[in-house]
Coordinates of C-alpha atoms in Angstrom, one line a residue:
Chain A
X4 CA 101.0 95.8 101.1
X5 CA 102.9 92.6 100.8
X6 CA 106.7 92.9 101.0
X7 CA 107.3 90.4 98.3
X8 CA 105.4 92.4 95.6
X9 CA 107.3 95.5 96.5
X10 CA 110.7 93.8 96.4
X11 CA 110.0 92.0 93.2
X12 CA 108.8 95.2 91.5
X13 CA 111.8 97.1 92.7
X14 CA 114.1 94.5 91.3
X15 CA 112.4 94.7 87.9
X16 CA 112.5 98.5 87.8
X17 CA 116.1 98.6 89.0
X18 CA 117.1 96.2 86.2
X19 CA 115.3 98.3 83.5
X20 CA 116.7 101.5 84.9
X21 CA 120.1 100.1 85.3
X22 CA 120.2 101.2 89.0
X23 CA 120.7 99.4 92.3
X24 CA 117.4 98.7 94.2
X25 CA 118.8 100.8 97.1
X26 CA 118.9 103.9 94.7
X27 CA 115.2 103.7 93.9
X28 CA 112.9 105.9 96.0
X29 CA 109.2 105.3 96.1
X30 CA 108.5 108.9 95.1
X31 CA 110.6 108.7 91.9
X32 CA 108.7 109.1 88.6
X33 CA 109.3 107.1 85.4
X34 CA 111.3 110.1 84.1
X35 CA 113.4 110.3 87.3
X36 CA 114.3 106.6 86.7
X37 CA 115.5 107.5 83.2
X38 CA 113.1 105.0 81.6
X39 CA 112.0 105.8 78.0
X40 CA 108.7 104.5 76.6
X41 CA 110.2 101.2 75.4
X42 CA 111.9 100.7 78.8
X43 CA 108.6 101.2 80.5
X44 CA 106.8 98.7 78.1
X45 CA 109.5 96.2 78.9
X46 CA 109.2 96.7 82.6
X47 CA 105.5 96.2 82.4
X48 CA 106.0 93.0 80.5
X49 CA 108.4 91.7 83.2
X50 CA 105.8 92.6 85.9
X51 CA 103.0 90.8 84.0
X52 CA 105.2 87.7 83.6
X53 CA 106.4 87.8 87.2
X54 CA 102.9 88.1 88.8
X55 CA 100.8 86.5 86.0
X56 CA 98.6 89.6 85.7
X57 CA 97.5 91.8 82.8
X58 CA 98.5 95.4 83.1
X59 CA 96.3 97.7 81.1
X60 CA 98.8 100.1 79.5
X61 CA 98.8 101.8 76.1
X62 CA 102.1 103.6 75.2
X63 CA 100.1 106.1 73.2
X64 CA 98.1 107.2 76.2
X65 CA 99.8 106.2 79.4
X66 CA 97.3 108.0 81.7
X67 CA 94.2 106.6 80.0
X68 CA 93.8 103.5 82.2
X69 CA 93.3 103.2 86.0
X70 CA 96.8 101.8 86.2
X71 CA 98.8 104.6 88.0
X72 CA 102.4 105.0 86.8
X73 CA 103.0 108.4 88.3
X74 CA 105.6 107.1 90.7
X75 CA 107.4 103.9 91.8
X76 CA 105.2 103.8 94.9
X77 CA 102.0 104.2 92.7
X78 CA 103.2 101.4 90.4
X79 CA 103.8 99.0 93.4
X80 CA 100.4 99.9 94.8
X81 CA 98.7 99.2 91.5
X82 CA 100.4 95.9 91.0
X83 CA 99.6 94.9 94.6
X84 CA 95.9 95.6 93.8
X85 CA 96.1 93.5 90.6
X86 CA 97.7 90.6 92.5
X87 CA 95.1 90.8 95.2
X88 CA 92.2 90.9 92.7
X89 CA 93.7 87.8 91.0
X90 CA 94.0 85.8 94.3
X91 CA 90.4 86.7 95.2
Chain B
X30 CA 116.3 112.5 32.0
X31 CA 114.0 109.5 31.5
X32 CA 110.5 110.2 32.8
X33 CA 108.5 107.6 34.5
X34 CA 104.7 107.3 34.4
X35 CA 102.0 105.0 35.9
X36 CA 99.8 103.2 33.3
X37 CA 98.0 100.7 35.5
X38 CA 96.8 100.2 39.0
X39 CA 95.2 97.3 40.9
X40 CA 94.3 96.5 44.5
X41 CA 92.5 94.4 47.0
X42 CA 92.1 95.7 50.6
X43 CA 89.5 96.1 53.3
X44 CA 87.8 98.9 51.3
X45 CA 87.4 97.0 48.1
X46 CA 88.4 94.2 45.8
X47 CA 89.5 96.5 43.0
X48 CA 90.6 100.2 42.4
X49 CA 87.1 101.5 41.6
X50 CA 85.5 100.2 44.7
X51 CA 88.4 101.3 46.9
X52 CA 88.5 104.9 45.6
X53 CA 84.7 105.0 45.9
X54 CA 84.9 103.9 49.5
X55 CA 87.6 106.5 50.2
X56 CA 85.4 109.2 48.5
X57 CA 82.5 108.2 50.8
X58 CA 84.8 108.2 53.9
X59 CA 83.9 104.6 54.6
X60 CA 85.7 102.5 57.2
X61 CA 87.1 99.1 56.3
X62 CA 88.0 98.4 60.0
X63 CA 85.9 95.8 61.8
X64 CA 86.1 92.9 64.3
X65 CA 88.6 90.5 62.9
X66 CA 87.9 86.8 62.4
X67 CA 90.6 84.1 62.7
X68 CA 91.6 81.3 65.1
X69 CA 92.2 82.4 68.7
X70 CA 91.2 86.0 68.1
X71 CA 89.4 85.7 71.5
X72 CA 92.9 85.6 73.1
X73 CA 93.8 89.0 71.8
X74 CA 93.2 92.4 73.4
X75 CA 93.2 94.0 70.0
X76 CA 90.3 92.6 68.1
X77 CA 89.8 95.1 65.3
X78 CA 91.6 95.4 61.9
X79 CA 91.2 96.2 58.3
X80 CA 90.6 92.6 57.4
X81 CA 89.4 91.6 53.9
X82 CA 86.1 89.8 54.6
X83 CA 84.4 87.1 52.5
X84 CA 87.6 86.5 50.6
X85 CA 87.6 83.2 48.8
X86 CA 90.8 82.4 47.0
X87 CA 89.0 79.7 44.9
X88 CA 87.2 82.5 43.1
X89 CA 90.6 83.7 41.8
X90 CA 92.9 80.6 41.6
X91 CA 92.7 76.9 40.9
X92 CA 93.5 74.4 43.7
X93 CA 96.9 73.5 42.4
X94 CA 98.0 77.1 42.4
X95 CA 96.5 77.9 45.8
X96 CA 98.9 75.3 47.3
X97 CA 101.8 77.6 46.4
X98 CA 100.2 80.9 47.4
X99 CA 100.2 82.3 50.9
X100 CA 97.5 85.0 51.4
X101 CA 100.0 87.8 50.8
X102 CA 100.9 86.3 47.4
X103 CA 97.2 85.9 46.5
X104 CA 96.6 89.6 47.2
X105 CA 99.6 90.6 45.1
X106 CA 98.6 88.4 42.2
X107 CA 95.0 89.8 42.2
X108 CA 96.2 93.4 42.3
X109 CA 98.9 92.8 39.7
X110 CA 96.4 91.3 37.3
X111 CA 94.1 94.3 37.5
X112 CA 97.0 96.7 37.0
X113 CA 98.6 94.9 34.1
X114 CA 95.2 94.5 32.4
X115 CA 94.5 98.2 32.7
X116 CA 98.0 99.0 31.2
X117 CA 97.2 96.9 28.1
X118 CA 100.8 95.6 28.2
X119 CA 101.7 92.1 27.1
X120 CA 105.2 91.0 28.1
X121 CA 106.8 89.3 25.2
X122 CA 110.3 89.3 23.5
X123 CA 112.6 92.2 24.4
X124 CA 110.0 94.0 26.5
X125 CA 109.8 91.0 28.8
X126 CA 113.6 91.1 29.4
X127 CA 113.4 94.8 30.4
X128 CA 110.4 94.4 32.7
X129 CA 110.5 93.3 36.3
X130 CA 108.7 93.2 39.6
X131 CA 109.5 94.9 43.0
X132 CA 107.2 94.6 45.9
X133 CA 107.4 95.6 49.5
X134 CA 106.3 93.3 52.4
X135 CA 107.2 93.2 56.0
X136 CA 105.7 89.8 57.1
X137 CA 105.9 87.9 53.8
X138 CA 104.1 84.5 54.2
X139 CA 103.3 85.1 57.9
X140 CA 100.0 83.2 57.6
X141 CA 101.9 80.1 56.4
X142 CA 104.3 80.5 59.3
X143 CA 101.5 80.9 61.8
X144 CA 99.6 77.9 60.6
X145 CA 102.6 75.6 60.4
X146 CA 104.1 76.6 63.8
X147 CA 100.7 75.9 65.2
X148 CA 100.7 72.5 63.6
X149 CA 104.2 71.5 64.8
X150 CA 104.2 73.2 68.3
X151 CA 100.6 73.3 69.4
X152 CA 99.2 70.2 67.7
X153 CA 102.4 68.3 68.0
X154 CA 102.4 67.2 64.4
X155 CA 105.8 66.1 63.1
X156 CA 105.2 66.7 59.4
X157 CA 104.4 69.9 57.4
X158 CA 103.3 70.4 53.8
X159 CA 106.2 70.2 51.4
X160 CA 105.6 73.8 50.0
X161 CA 105.9 75.6 53.3
X162 CA 109.2 77.3 52.3
X163 CA 108.1 78.5 48.8
X164 CA 104.9 79.8 50.4
X165 CA 106.4 81.7 53.3
X166 CA 109.4 83.2 51.6
X167 CA 109.3 87.0 51.4
X168 CA 109.9 87.0 47.6
X169 CA 107.1 84.6 46.9
X170 CA 104.7 87.3 45.7
X171 CA 107.3 88.9 43.4
X172 CA 108.3 85.5 41.9
X173 CA 104.7 84.5 41.2
X174 CA 103.8 87.8 39.6
X175 CA 107.0 87.5 37.5
X176 CA 106.1 83.9 36.5
X177 CA 102.4 84.7 35.8
X178 CA 103.3 87.6 33.5
X179 CA 106.6 86.5 31.9
X180 CA 108.5 89.4 33.5
X181 CA 112.2 88.5 33.1
X182 CA 113.9 91.7 34.2
X183 CA 115.2 92.9 37.6
X184 CA 112.9 91.6 40.3
X185 CA 113.2 91.5 44.1
X186 CA 111.5 92.1 47.4
X187 CA 112.1 95.1 49.7
X188 CA 111.5 94.8 53.4
X189 CA 111.7 98.0 55.4
X190 CA 108.7 97.6 57.8
X191 CA 106.1 100.4 57.2
X192 CA 108.2 101.9 54.4
X193 CA 108.6 98.7 52.4
X194 CA 106.3 99.5 49.5
X195 CA 107.5 103.1 49.2
X196 CA 111.0 101.9 49.1
X197 CA 110.0 99.2 46.6
X198 CA 108.2 101.7 44.3
X199 CA 111.2 104.0 44.6
X200 CA 113.6 101.3 43.4
X201 CA 111.3 100.5 40.5
X202 CA 111.2 104.2 39.6
X203 CA 115.0 104.4 39.7
X204 CA 115.4 101.3 37.5
X205 CA 113.4 102.9 34.8
X206 CA 114.9 106.3 35.2
X207 CA 118.4 104.8 34.9
X208 CA 117.6 102.9 31.8
X209 CA 117.8 99.4 33.4
X210 CA 114.1 98.7 32.8
X211 CA 111.3 99.8 30.5
X212 CA 108.4 98.7 32.7
X213 CA 108.3 97.7 36.4
X214 CA 105.4 96.1 38.3
X215 CA 105.7 97.8 41.7
X216 CA 103.8 98.0 44.9
X217 CA 103.4 96.0 48.1
X218 CA 101.4 93.2 49.8
X219 CA 100.8 92.3 53.4
X220 CA 98.8 89.8 55.3
X221 CA 99.6 89.9 59.0
X222 CA 96.2 89.5 60.5
X223 CA 96.6 86.2 62.2
X224 CA 97.0 85.4 65.9
X225 CA 100.8 85.5 65.9
X226 CA 101.0 88.6 63.8
X227 CA 98.6 90.7 66.0
X228 CA 100.0 89.2 69.3
X229 CA 103.4 90.5 68.4
X230 CA 102.2 94.0 67.7
X231 CA 100.0 93.9 70.8
X232 CA 103.1 93.4 72.9
X233 CA 104.5 96.7 71.8
X234 CA 101.4 98.4 73.2
X235 CA 101.0 100.9 70.4
X236 CA 97.7 99.4 69.0
X237 CA 94.3 100.9 69.4
X238 CA 91.4 98.7 70.6
X239 CA 88.7 101.0 69.4
X240 CA 89.8 102.7 66.1
X241 CA 92.4 104.5 64.0
X242 CA 92.1 108.3 64.5
X243 CA 95.2 109.9 62.9
X244 CA 96.0 113.5 64.0
X245 CA 93.0 113.5 66.4
X246 CA 93.6 114.5 70.1
X247 CA 91.8 111.3 71.2
X248 CA 94.0 109.0 69.0
X249 CA 95.3 106.0 70.9
X250 CA 97.2 103.9 68.5
X251 CA 97.4 102.1 65.2
X252 CA 95.0 99.6 63.6
X253 CA 96.4 97.0 61.2
X254 CA 95.1 96.2 57.8
X255 CA 95.8 93.7 55.0
X256 CA 95.9 93.6 51.2
X257 CA 97.9 94.7 48.3
X258 CA 98.2 97.5 45.7
X259 CA 100.2 97.1 42.5
X260 CA 101.1 99.6 39.8
X261 CA 102.6 99.5 36.3
X262 CA 105.5 102.0 36.1
X263 CA 106.5 102.7 32.5
X264 CA 109.1 104.8 30.7
X265 CA 107.2 107.8 29.5
X266 CA 108.3 107.6 25.9
X267 CA 107.4 103.9 25.8
X268 CA 103.9 104.7 27.1
X269 CA 103.4 107.6 24.8
X270 CA 104.5 105.7 21.7
X271 CA 101.9 103.0 22.3
X272 CA 99.2 105.6 23.2
X273 CA 98.8 104.3 26.7
X274 CA 96.4 105.9 29.2
X275 CA 98.7 107.7 31.6
X276 CA 97.4 108.0 35.2
X277 CA 100.2 110.1 36.7
X278 CA 103.9 110.8 36.5
X279 CA 106.3 109.8 39.3
X280 CA 108.5 112.8 39.4
X281 CA 110.6 112.3 42.5
X282 CA 111.7 109.9 45.2
X283 CA 113.9 110.2 48.2
X284 CA 115.0 108.1 51.2
X285 CA 116.6 108.9 54.5
X286 CA 117.6 107.2 57.7
X287 CA 117.1 108.6 61.2
X288 CA 120.1 106.8 62.7
X289 CA 118.3 107.3 66.0
X290 CA 115.8 105.0 67.6
X291 CA 114.5 101.6 66.7
X292 CA 110.8 102.6 67.2
X293 CA 110.6 106.3 67.9
X294 CA 110.3 108.5 64.8
X295 CA 112.4 111.6 64.2
X296 CA 111.4 115.0 62.8
X297 CA 114.8 115.4 61.2
X298 CA 114.7 112.1 59.3
X299 CA 111.2 112.7 58.0
X300 CA 112.0 116.3 57.0
X301 CA 115.1 115.3 55.1
X302 CA 113.2 112.7 53.1
X303 CA 110.3 115.0 52.2
X304 CA 112.7 117.8 51.2
X305 CA 114.9 115.5 49.1
X306 CA 111.8 114.1 47.3
X307 CA 110.7 117.7 46.4
X308 CA 114.2 118.5 45.2
X309 CA 114.4 115.3 43.2
X310 CA 111.1 116.2 41.5
X311 CA 112.2 119.8 41.1
X312 CA 109.1 120.9 42.9
X313 CA 108.7 123.8 45.3
X314 CA 106.8 123.5 48.6
X315 CA 104.0 125.7 47.1
X316 CA 103.5 123.3 44.2
X317 CA 102.2 120.5 46.5
X318 CA 98.4 120.3 46.8
X319 CA 98.0 117.1 48.8
X320 CA 100.1 115.0 51.1
X321 CA 99.2 111.4 51.9
X322 CA 100.5 111.2 55.4
X323 CA 102.1 108.3 57.1
X324 CA 99.6 109.2 59.8
X325 CA 99.5 106.0 61.9
X326 CA 97.3 107.3 64.7
X327 CA 100.1 106.8 67.3
X328 CA 100.9 109.6 69.7
X329 CA 104.5 109.8 68.4
X330 CA 104.1 109.5 64.6
X331 CA 101.4 112.1 64.1
X332 CA 103.1 114.8 66.2
X333 CA 106.5 114.2 64.6
X334 CA 105.1 114.1 61.1
X335 CA 103.2 117.3 61.6
X336 CA 106.4 119.0 62.8
X337 CA 108.4 117.7 59.8
X338 CA 105.8 118.9 57.4
X339 CA 105.7 122.3 59.0
X340 CA 109.5 122.6 58.8
X341 CA 109.6 121.7 55.1
X342 CA 106.6 123.8 54.0
X343 CA 107.2 126.8 56.2
X344 CA 103.6 128.1 56.3
X345 CA 102.7 126.8 52.9
X346 CA 101.3 123.8 54.7
X347 CA 98.2 125.9 55.5
X348 CA 97.2 125.5 51.8
X349 CA 98.0 121.8 51.7
X350 CA 95.5 119.1 52.3
X351 CA 97.1 116.2 54.4
X352 CA 95.1 113.0 55.0
X353 CA 95.8 109.6 56.5
X354 CA 93.8 107.0 54.7
X355 CA 95.0 104.4 57.3
X356 CA 91.9 105.6 59.2
X357 CA 89.9 103.7 56.6
X358 CA 92.0 100.7 55.3
X359 CA 94.2 100.3 58.4
X360 CA 98.0 100.1 58.4
X361 CA 99.1 97.5 55.9
X362 CA 102.7 97.7 57.2
X363 CA 104.8 96.6 54.2
X364 CA 101.9 97.2 51.8
X365 CA 100.7 100.5 53.1
X366 CA 102.5 102.9 50.8
X367 CA 101.1 101.1 47.8
X368 CA 97.4 101.3 48.9
X369 CA 98.0 104.9 49.9
X370 CA 99.4 105.7 46.4
X371 CA 95.9 104.9 45.1
X372 CA 94.6 107.9 47.1
X373 CA 97.4 110.1 45.5
X374 CA 96.5 109.0 42.0
X375 CA 92.7 109.7 42.7
X376 CA 93.7 113.2 43.9
X377 CA 95.7 113.9 40.7
X378 CA 93.5 112.2 38.2
X379 CA 90.0 112.9 39.6
X380 CA 90.5 115.6 42.2
X381 CA 89.2 113.3 44.9
X382 CA 90.9 114.1 48.2
X383 CA 90.4 111.2 50.5
X384 CA 89.6 112.1 54.1
X385 CA 91.0 111.3 57.5
X386 CA 88.0 109.6 59.1
X387 CA 87.2 109.0 62.8
X388 CA 88.3 112.6 63.6
X389 CA 86.8 113.9 66.8
X390 CA 88.9 116.5 68.5
X391 CA 91.6 119.1 67.5
X392 CA 95.2 118.4 68.7
X393 CA 97.3 121.5 68.7
X394 CA 100.3 119.3 68.0
X395 CA 98.7 118.2 64.7
X396 CA 97.4 121.5 63.3
X397 CA 97.3 120.7 59.6
X398 CA 94.4 120.6 57.2
X399 CA 93.8 116.9 57.7
X400 CA 90.6 116.8 55.6
X401 CA 88.5 115.5 58.5
X402 CA 85.9 112.9 58.0
X403 CA 84.6 114.0 54.5
X404 CA 86.4 113.8 51.2
X405 CA 86.8 116.9 49.1
X406 CA 86.8 117.6 45.4
X407 CA 89.7 119.8 44.5
X408 CA 92.1 119.8 41.6
X409 CA 95.8 119.3 42.6
X410 CA 98.8 119.0 40.3
X411 CA 101.5 117.6 42.6
X412 CA 101.3 115.4 45.6
X413 CA 103.7 113.5 47.9
X414 CA 103.2 110.2 49.8
X415 CA 105.1 109.7 53.1
X416 CA 106.3 106.5 54.7
X417 CA 108.3 106.4 57.9
X418 CA 109.3 103.0 59.1
X419 CA 110.2 101.5 62.5
X420 CA 114.0 101.4 62.5
X421 CA 114.0 105.0 61.2
X422 CA 113.9 104.3 57.5
X423 CA 112.0 106.9 55.5
X424 CA 110.8 107.0 51.9
X425 CA 108.8 109.7 50.2
X426 CA 107.4 109.6 46.6
X427 CA 106.4 112.7 44.6
X428 CA 103.8 112.4 41.9
X429 CA 102.4 114.9 39.4
X430 CA 99.4 115.0 37.0
X431 CA 100.2 114.7 33.3

């Protein structure tokens, strides 16, 4: 996993959750971060803009796509995969 | 108290280009939702909508007029013409002074904005058509209907997102009930199906890419529609004196505000609006036979609306048919309450209960009789129509047969 993806995602999530990056643990869920559905949608938008990727996410059915949002670590892993796929 | 009745109705939407064809499509449970066609649709993830296909404004208007009419104004004029023709009213002399127009719209002349932003930003043009402003302004539809029909009384546009036309029709009802008007042309119009319009909604990630399935466990978002519906609201005594054909009575209207979240709906706000509309109409929960739900097909709305209905009707809801016709015509945003009022009138006048189509699987959070997939024939005497807007602004209309 590239360090830069992880760091950038942590900065985006920290900003949305109004936390310090040091306070964010990889096993934290979206609920643990205190993000509501609009906060999550905005974080995903920031991620898409930062990495120039498309994240398949429907707020009506967050678990429907392959994009795993169950924890911060899962989100980073999923973004890393999207970035890798793009560079290939 | 002055009573208010409906003596004319008109529409154009994805289900039909008039009331008869629209109600017929609702009765057959037909879908007006299909792949959309407009420039750059290939750059959208959401490619479906309740778009009016094969629409040629030249069939309805001459070239000089079209120059002034955005698509949302065209729809409003077409619907208003049908409604006024059915009412048999001609607006002259004193009646003209006491008759006005109130429409709801959220996007107004969005097609005009989209086309002209494209011209100046994308194509780099440095000149736009001189009538861009009179085309795009949100009151354009109201003003043109006023001008075309000599309506000189109180006229304005209401913009409260998805509740716009219910709020508009409520204001029209209040103006007649208070004595400020004899006749009001009321309803709503919307034409947001263009690249910019859909792209903005796509960003919110509440749109479905495969269909609108309100109250269904597999629902995954809303689908937009376009069009207009317009009604002639008339003081009851005025209508009776001239022997008008009365379609239904508007017996109550209420509004509430959630004062909560800018996009998430609230059970309390919805409940207060429904309850206040029943009180205004002096109706009891057991009097209601049909509810035209807001029923957007989003996870949040349908669950919240079900809870609000159950809180108001306290077990009577088991006897009430509740459907979302958005499953057929799509969500017309600022025009949606008006098109949905057509289903309410069809229920009262002809006993046609429009279905919620696309229904696949039961959701325990939405355990109402949602009239799945097939219309029913049943006589009802009183109905309500719900609209709950983004921004937490709610408007509910109660109608009765007469």
